[in-house]
PDB file of C-alpha atoms in Angstrom:
ATOM      1  CA  LYS A   1      -0.117   0.090  -0.059  1.00  0.00           C
ATOM      2  CA  ALA A   2       1.477   3.355  -1.244  1.00  0.00           C
ATOM      3  CA  GLY A   3       2.242   5.979   1.523  1.00  0.00           C
ATOM      4  CA  VAL A   4       1.573   9.686   1.440  1.00  0.00           C
ATOM      5  CA  THR A   5       3.409  11.248  -1.668  1.00  0.00           C
ATOM      6  CA  GLN A   6       4.348  14.721  -1.700  1.00  0.00           C
ATOM      7  CA  THR A   7       5.816  16.510  -4.664  1.00  0.00           C
ATOM      8  CA  PRO A   8       8.343  18.192  -5.160  1.00  0.00           C
ATOM      9  CA  ARG A   9      10.800  17.196  -2.494  1.00  0.00           C
ATOM     10  CA  TYR A  10      12.643  20.295  -2.806  1.00  0.00           C
ATOM     11  CA  LEU A  11      11.938  23.704  -4.044  1.00  0.00           C
ATOM     12  CA  ILE A  12      13.979  27.015  -4.225  1.00  0.00           C
ATOM     13  CA  LYS A  13      11.895  30.098  -5.040  1.00  0.00           C
ATOM     14  CA  THR A  14      12.385  34.018  -4.860  1.00  0.00           C
ATOM     15  CA  ARG A  15      10.709  36.240  -2.547  1.00  0.00           C
ATOM     16  CA  GLY A  16       7.440  37.513  -4.316  1.00  0.00           C
ATOM     17  CA  GLN A  17       6.976  34.365  -6.321  1.00  0.00           C
ATOM     18  CA  GLN A  18       4.224  31.788  -5.799  1.00  0.00           C
ATOM     19  CA  VAL A  19       4.391  28.126  -5.215  1.00  0.00           C
ATOM     20  CA  THR A  20       2.267  25.083  -5.345  1.00  0.00           C
ATOM     21  CA  LEU A  21       2.809  21.900  -3.455  1.00  0.00           C
ATOM     22  CA  SER A  22       1.021  18.611  -4.081  1.00  0.00           C
ATOM     23  CA  CYS A  23      -0.022  16.039  -1.777  1.00  0.00           C
ATOM     24  CA  SER A  24      -1.581  12.325  -2.747  1.00  0.00           C
ATOM     25  CA  PRO A  25      -2.794  10.703   0.361  1.00  0.00           C
ATOM     26  CA  ILE A  26      -3.026   7.056   0.986  1.00  0.00           C
ATOM     27  CA  SER A  27      -5.490   5.265  -0.951  1.00  0.00           C
ATOM     28  CA  GLY A  28      -8.935   5.404   0.831  1.00  0.00           C
ATOM     29  CA  HIS A  29      -8.016   8.227   3.094  1.00  0.00           C
ATOM     30  CA  ARG A  30     -10.183  11.348   2.729  1.00  0.00           C
ATOM     31  CA  SER A  31      -8.905  13.768   4.967  1.00  0.00           C
ATOM     32  CA  VAL A  32      -5.538  15.620   4.228  1.00  0.00           C
ATOM     33  CA  SER A  33      -4.018  18.092   6.636  1.00  0.00           C
ATOM     34  CA  TRP A  34      -1.076  20.295   5.710  1.00  0.00           C
ATOM     35  CA  TYR A  35       1.533  21.469   8.571  1.00  0.00           C
ATOM     36  CA  GLN A  36       4.622  23.837   8.280  1.00  0.00           C
ATOM     37  CA  GLN A  37       7.452  22.931  10.219  1.00  0.00           C
ATOM     38  CA  THR A  38      10.370  25.207  11.121  1.00  0.00           C
ATOM     39  CA  PRO A  39      13.187  24.671  13.832  1.00  0.00           C
ATOM     40  CA  GLY A  40      11.843  27.310  16.211  1.00  0.00           C
ATOM     41  CA  GLN A  41       8.224  26.752  15.743  1.00  0.00           C
ATOM     42  CA  GLY A  42       7.783  22.930  15.416  1.00  0.00           C
ATOM     43  CA  LEU A  43       4.691  21.520  13.636  1.00  0.00           C
ATOM     44  CA  GLN A  44       2.224  24.205  12.952  1.00  0.00           C
ATOM     45  CA  PHE A  45      -1.150  23.340  11.316  1.00  0.00           C
ATOM     46  CA  LEU A  46      -2.216  25.196   8.307  1.00  0.00           C
ATOM     47  CA  PHE A  47      -5.499  23.631   7.208  1.00  0.00           C
ATOM     48  CA  GLU A  48      -7.477  20.333   6.850  1.00  0.00           C
ATOM     49  CA  TYR A  49      -9.468  19.283   3.938  1.00  0.00           C
ATOM     50  CA  PHE A  50     -12.162  16.425   3.927  1.00  0.00           C
ATOM     51  CA  SER A  51     -14.286  15.434   1.071  1.00  0.00           C
ATOM     52  CA  GLU A  52     -13.168  18.398  -0.931  1.00  0.00           C
ATOM     53  CA  THR A  53     -14.103  21.084   1.638  1.00  0.00           C
ATOM     54  CA  GLN A  54     -11.592  22.998   4.083  1.00  0.00           C
ATOM     55  CA  ARG A  55     -12.745  22.043   7.505  1.00  0.00           C
ATOM     56  CA  ASN A  56     -10.288  23.700   9.708  1.00  0.00           C
ATOM     57  CA  LYS A  57      -7.698  26.743   9.155  1.00  0.00           C
ATOM     58  CA  GLY A  58      -4.614  27.474  11.233  1.00  0.00           C
ATOM     59  CA  ASN A  59      -3.574  30.967  12.083  1.00  0.00           C
ATOM     60  CA  PHE A  60      -1.602  31.717   8.870  1.00  0.00           C
ATOM     61  CA  PRO A  61      -1.984  34.594   6.405  1.00  0.00           C
ATOM     62  CA  GLY A  62      -4.581  34.514   3.403  1.00  0.00           C
ATOM     63  CA  ARG A  63      -1.227  34.094   1.322  1.00  0.00           C
ATOM     64  CA  PHE A  64      -1.685  30.394   2.277  1.00  0.00           C
ATOM     65  CA  SER A  65      -4.373  28.523   0.640  1.00  0.00           C
ATOM     66  CA  GLY A  66      -5.345  25.066  -0.426  1.00  0.00           C
ATOM     67  CA  ARG A  67      -7.704  22.960  -2.072  1.00  0.00           C
ATOM     68  CA  GLN A  68      -8.736  19.189  -2.367  1.00  0.00           C
ATOM     69  CA  PHE A  69      -9.829  17.303  -5.424  1.00  0.00           C
ATOM     70  CA  SER A  70     -12.357  14.481  -5.874  1.00  0.00           C
ATOM     71  CA  ASN A  71      -9.724  12.009  -5.583  1.00  0.00           C
ATOM     72  CA  SER A  72      -8.571  13.360  -2.255  1.00  0.00           C
ATOM     73  CA  ARG A  73      -5.353  14.602  -3.742  1.00  0.00           C
ATOM     74  CA  SER A  74      -4.526  18.043  -2.275  1.00  0.00           C
ATOM     75  CA  GLU A  75      -2.710  21.109  -3.190  1.00  0.00           C
ATOM     76  CA  MET A  76      -1.540  24.153  -1.103  1.00  0.00           C
ATOM     77  CA  ASN A  77      -0.519  27.358  -2.828  1.00  0.00           C
ATOM     78  CA  VAL A  78       1.548  30.141  -1.103  1.00  0.00           C
ATOM     79  CA  SER A  79       1.687  33.401  -2.997  1.00  0.00           C
ATOM     80  CA  THR A  80       3.949  36.327  -2.633  1.00  0.00           C
ATOM     81  CA  LEU A  81       6.491  34.460  -0.788  1.00  0.00           C
ATOM     82  CA  GLU A  82       8.492  35.745   1.870  1.00  0.00           C
ATOM     83  CA  LEU A  83      11.836  34.535   3.367  1.00  0.00           C
ATOM     84  CA  GLY A  84      10.165  33.470   6.503  1.00  0.00           C
ATOM     85  CA  ASP A  85       8.083  31.099   4.609  1.00  0.00           C
ATOM     86  CA  SER A  86      10.988  28.778   4.087  1.00  0.00           C
ATOM     87  CA  ALA A  87      10.340  25.679   5.906  1.00  0.00           C
ATOM     88  CA  LEU A  88       9.285  22.110   5.600  1.00  0.00           C
ATOM     89  CA  TYR A  89       5.890  21.592   4.687  1.00  0.00           C
ATOM     90  CA  LEU A  90       4.268  18.424   5.451  1.00  0.00           C
ATOM     91  CA  CYS A  91       1.274  16.751   4.290  1.00  0.00           C
ATOM     92  CA  ALA A  92      -0.869  14.073   6.488  1.00  0.00           C
ATOM     93  CA  SER A  93      -3.693  11.757   5.613  1.00  0.00           C
ATOM     94  CA  SER A  94      -5.956   9.961   7.554  1.00  0.00           C
ATOM     95  CA  PHE A  95      -9.095   7.752   6.942  1.00  0.00           C
ATOM     96  CA  GLN A  96     -11.372   9.888   8.627  1.00  0.00           C
ATOM     97  CA  ARG A  97     -11.447  13.024  10.601  1.00  0.00           C
ATOM     98  CA  GLY A  98     -10.763  13.473  14.284  1.00  0.00           C
ATOM     99  CA  ASP A  99      -8.926  10.909  16.282  1.00  0.00           C
ATOM    100  CA  THR A 100      -7.626   8.505  14.176  1.00  0.00           C
ATOM    101  CA  GLU A 101      -4.055   8.032  13.122  1.00  0.00           C
ATOM    102  CA  ALA A 102      -2.522  10.488  10.713  1.00  0.00           C
ATOM    103  CA  PHE A 103       0.297   9.426   8.397  1.00  0.00           C
ATOM    104  CA  PHE A 104       2.797  12.029   6.919  1.00  0.00           C
ATOM    105  CA  GLY A 105       4.561  12.213   3.604  1.00  0.00           C
ATOM    106  CA  GLN A 106       8.257  13.050   3.299  1.00  0.00           C
ATOM    107  CA  GLY A 107       7.626  16.877   3.053  1.00  0.00           C
ATOM    108  CA  THR A 108       8.624  19.543   0.733  1.00  0.00           C
ATOM    109  CA  ARG A 109      11.597  21.450   1.801  1.00  0.00           C
ATOM    110  CA  LEU A 110      10.860  25.084   0.528  1.00  0.00           C
ATOM    111  CA  THR A 111      13.804  27.601   0.351  1.00  0.00           C
ATOM    112  CA  VAL A 112      12.756  31.269  -0.227  1.00  0.00           C
ATOM    113  CA  VAL A 113      15.902  33.383  -1.410  1.00  0.00           C
TER     114      VAL A 113
ATOM    115  CA  GLU B   1      -5.902  26.273  25.442  1.00  0.00           C
ATOM    116  CA  ASP B   2      -5.016  22.697  24.642  1.00  0.00           C
ATOM    117  CA  GLN B   3      -1.474  22.132  25.234  1.00  0.00           C
ATOM    118  CA  VAL B   4       1.218  19.431  24.595  1.00  0.00           C
ATOM    119  CA  THR B   5       4.506  19.753  26.250  1.00  0.00           C
ATOM    120  CA  GLN B   6       7.407  17.384  25.767  1.00  0.00           C
ATOM    121  CA  SER B   7      10.479  17.126  27.931  1.00  0.00           C
ATOM    122  CA  PRO B   8      13.428  17.190  27.789  1.00  0.00           C
ATOM    123  CA  GLU B   9      14.049  19.303  24.589  1.00  0.00           C
ATOM    124  CA  ALA B  10      17.114  17.234  23.862  1.00  0.00           C
ATOM    125  CA  LEU B  11      18.653  14.082  25.181  1.00  0.00           C
ATOM    126  CA  ARG B  12      21.993  12.592  24.833  1.00  0.00           C
ATOM    127  CA  LEU B  13      22.503   8.794  25.679  1.00  0.00           C
ATOM    128  CA  GLN B  14      25.278   6.501  25.339  1.00  0.00           C
ATOM    129  CA  GLU B  15      24.490   3.185  23.477  1.00  0.00           C
ATOM    130  CA  GLY B  16      22.751   0.964  25.938  1.00  0.00           C
ATOM    131  CA  GLU B  17      21.786   3.606  28.432  1.00  0.00           C
ATOM    132  CA  SER B  18      18.056   3.475  29.035  1.00  0.00           C
ATOM    133  CA  SER B  19      15.797   6.342  29.459  1.00  0.00           C
ATOM    134  CA  SER B  20      12.522   7.947  29.198  1.00  0.00           C
ATOM    135  CA  LEU B  21      10.879  10.821  27.453  1.00  0.00           C
ATOM    136  CA  ASN B  22       7.930  12.672  28.731  1.00  0.00           C
ATOM    137  CA  CYS B  23       4.682  14.007  27.053  1.00  0.00           C
ATOM    138  CA  SER B  24       2.202  16.056  29.104  1.00  0.00           C
ATOM    139  CA  TYR B  25      -0.896  17.353  27.957  1.00  0.00           C
ATOM    140  CA  THR B  26      -3.913  19.421  29.130  1.00  0.00           C
ATOM    141  CA  VAL B  27      -6.548  18.275  26.713  1.00  0.00           C
ATOM    142  CA  SER B  28      -9.892  17.593  28.454  1.00  0.00           C
ATOM    143  CA  GLY B  29     -11.513  14.371  27.381  1.00  0.00           C
ATOM    144  CA  LEU B  30      -8.420  12.621  25.617  1.00  0.00           C
ATOM    145  CA  ARG B  31      -9.453  10.616  22.946  1.00  0.00           C
ATOM    146  CA  GLY B  32      -6.090   9.286  21.976  1.00  0.00           C
ATOM    147  CA  LEU B  33      -2.473  10.035  21.999  1.00  0.00           C
ATOM    148  CA  PHE B  34       0.057   9.489  19.399  1.00  0.00           C
ATOM    149  CA  TRP B  35       3.868   8.973  19.231  1.00  0.00           C
ATOM    150  CA  TYR B  36       5.880   9.778  16.149  1.00  0.00           C
ATOM    151  CA  ARG B  37       9.480   9.417  15.100  1.00  0.00           C
ATOM    152  CA  GLN B  38      10.855  12.027  12.730  1.00  0.00           C
ATOM    153  CA  ASP B  39      14.312  11.922  11.111  1.00  0.00           C
ATOM    154  CA  PRO B  40      16.100  14.995   9.860  1.00  0.00           C
ATOM    155  CA  GLY B  41      14.542  16.538   6.884  1.00  0.00           C
ATOM    156  CA  LYS B  42      11.849  13.613   6.553  1.00  0.00           C
ATOM    157  CA  GLY B  43       8.243  13.503   7.620  1.00  0.00           C
ATOM    158  CA  PRO B  44       7.115  11.955  10.950  1.00  0.00           C
ATOM    159  CA  GLU B  45       6.601   8.254  10.867  1.00  0.00           C
ATOM    160  CA  PHE B  46       3.838   7.053  13.015  1.00  0.00           C
ATOM    161  CA  LEU B  47       4.983   4.854  16.128  1.00  0.00           C
ATOM    162  CA  PHE B  48       1.915   4.350  18.639  1.00  0.00           C
ATOM    163  CA  THR B  49      -1.402   5.232  19.579  1.00  0.00           C
ATOM    164  CA  LEU B  50      -2.728   5.020  23.131  1.00  0.00           C
ATOM    165  CA  TYR B  51      -6.244   5.348  24.088  1.00  0.00           C
ATOM    166  CA  SER B  52      -6.810   4.992  27.766  1.00  0.00           C
ATOM    167  CA  ALA B  53      -4.623   5.534  31.080  1.00  0.00           C
ATOM    168  CA  GLY B  54      -2.842   2.394  31.851  1.00  0.00           C
ATOM    169  CA  GLU B  55      -2.296   1.118  28.278  1.00  0.00           C
ATOM    170  CA  GLU B  56       1.152   0.276  27.079  1.00  0.00           C
ATOM    171  CA  LYS B  57       2.426  -0.347  23.670  1.00  0.00           C
ATOM    172  CA  GLU B  58       5.821  -1.625  22.635  1.00  0.00           C
ATOM    173  CA  LYS B  59       7.743  -1.625  19.338  1.00  0.00           C
ATOM    174  CA  GLU B  60      11.445  -3.042  19.444  1.00  0.00           C
ATOM    175  CA  ARG B  61      13.252  -1.169  22.089  1.00  0.00           C
ATOM    176  CA  LEU B  62      10.640   1.499  22.602  1.00  0.00           C
ATOM    177  CA  LYS B  63       7.609   1.266  25.076  1.00  0.00           C
ATOM    178  CA  ALA B  64       4.963   3.888  25.241  1.00  0.00           C
ATOM    179  CA  THR B  65       2.695   4.223  28.404  1.00  0.00           C
ATOM    180  CA  LEU B  66      -0.172   6.657  29.073  1.00  0.00           C
ATOM    181  CA  THR B  67      -1.268   8.102  32.455  1.00  0.00           C
ATOM    182  CA  LYS B  68      -4.437  10.753  32.934  1.00  0.00           C
ATOM    183  CA  LYS B  69      -2.099  13.335  32.503  1.00  0.00           C
ATOM    184  CA  GLU B  70       1.124  12.349  30.570  1.00  0.00           C
ATOM    185  CA  SER B  71       2.638   9.600  28.378  1.00  0.00           C
ATOM    186  CA  PHE B  72       6.193   8.336  28.518  1.00  0.00           C
ATOM    187  CA  LEU B  73       8.267   6.647  25.914  1.00  0.00           C
ATOM    188  CA  HIS B  74      10.731   4.506  27.443  1.00  0.00           C
ATOM    189  CA  ILE B  75      13.736   3.630  25.315  1.00  0.00           C
ATOM    190  CA  THR B  76      15.299   0.540  26.450  1.00  0.00           C
ATOM    191  CA  ALA B  77      19.097  -0.153  25.539  1.00  0.00           C
ATOM    192  CA  PRO B  78      18.958   2.403  22.529  1.00  0.00           C
ATOM    193  CA  LYS B  79      21.333   2.014  19.414  1.00  0.00           C
ATOM    194  CA  PRO B  80      22.634   5.037  17.535  1.00  0.00           C
ATOM    195  CA  GLU B  81      19.800   4.295  14.896  1.00  0.00           C
ATOM    196  CA  ASP B  82      17.229   5.293  17.554  1.00  0.00           C
ATOM    197  CA  SER B  83      18.609   8.790  17.281  1.00  0.00           C
ATOM    198  CA  ALA B  84      15.773  11.080  15.933  1.00  0.00           C
ATOM    199  CA  THR B  85      13.180  13.463  17.119  1.00  0.00           C
ATOM    200  CA  TYR B  86      10.231  12.095  18.764  1.00  0.00           C
ATOM    201  CA  LEU B  87       6.974  13.778  18.652  1.00  0.00           C
ATOM    202  CA  CYS B  88       3.597  13.279  20.389  1.00  0.00           C
ATOM    203  CA  ALA B  89       0.466  14.552  19.437  1.00  0.00           C
ATOM    204  CA  VAL B  90      -3.198  14.732  20.840  1.00  0.00           C
ATOM    205  CA  PRO B  91      -6.591  15.307  19.101  1.00  0.00           C
ATOM    206  CA  PRO B  92      -8.628  18.146  21.014  1.00  0.00           C
ATOM    207  CA  PRO B  93     -12.348  17.882  21.345  1.00  0.00           C
ATOM    208  CA  GLY B  94     -14.248  17.845  18.156  1.00  0.00           C
ATOM    209  CA  ASN B  95     -13.113  17.427  14.752  1.00  0.00           C
ATOM    210  CA  THR B  96      -9.973  19.565  15.368  1.00  0.00           C
ATOM    211  CA  PRO B  97      -6.510  19.010  13.820  1.00  0.00           C
ATOM    212  CA  LEU B  98      -3.878  17.222  16.048  1.00  0.00           C
ATOM    213  CA  VAL B  99      -1.818  19.263  18.556  1.00  0.00           C
ATOM    214  CA  PHE B 100       1.751  18.424  18.402  1.00  0.00           C
ATOM    215  CA  GLY B 101       4.280  18.833  21.104  1.00  0.00           C
ATOM    216  CA  LYS B 102       7.955  20.449  19.990  1.00  0.00           C
ATOM    217  CA  GLY B 103       9.402  17.177  20.354  1.00  0.00           C
ATOM    218  CA  THR B 104      12.461  15.481  22.049  1.00  0.00           C
ATOM    219  CA  ARG B 105      15.714  15.302  19.915  1.00  0.00           C
ATOM    220  CA  LEU B 106      17.234  12.005  21.026  1.00  0.00           C
ATOM    221  CA  SER B 107      21.001  11.303  20.068  1.00  0.00           C
ATOM    222  CA  VAL B 108      22.426   8.066  20.890  1.00  0.00           C
ATOM    223  CA  ILE B 109      26.249   7.866  20.948  1.00  0.00           C
ATOM    224  CA  ALA B 110      28.148   4.593  20.148  1.00  0.00           C
TER     225      ALA B 110
END
């Protein structure tokens, strides 16, 4: 059974650009959550999607957005990149919302220069 | 506010030197506690789920236990390959996202 797949693994972007990250959840999983991880802040929740609808959103500016497709694949977009957006972006999938185990992808390392 | 606190922040052990990592939480009505292992630059790898006080789970040299206010991850006779950051997480009430602790960075020296 394939795990959570995130693409690309690494990205280097310039300030002001925008970026789109992709996440394919485990087959059959319908809940996808996104996290930002930085050395000082740990794992910070960005948003959660379930059945193509955003169910929860973390405390991030509107430059961060996402969506989920009918096949449960999800994308997140960051517009007008800032240096502080440099981080490891992680996607987690779970079968249902709430208290089931979440399984993470390998992450996308975004560097903004 | 729901909180998850892990201690110590970093731990350095000699190979074979057993120890424990702590995860304390203030979430009301606990509906599960999850442990993850994360290697540098990679996504967290799921280890255990604990649901009720007194429950224990084991995997190789790791054993996780749960009380009403905290969880421990016991590492018995660790090896250098156990070096990683260990994260714990809890689901708050309702369908809200997991709350993660900041992790314990474990280094096992040969």
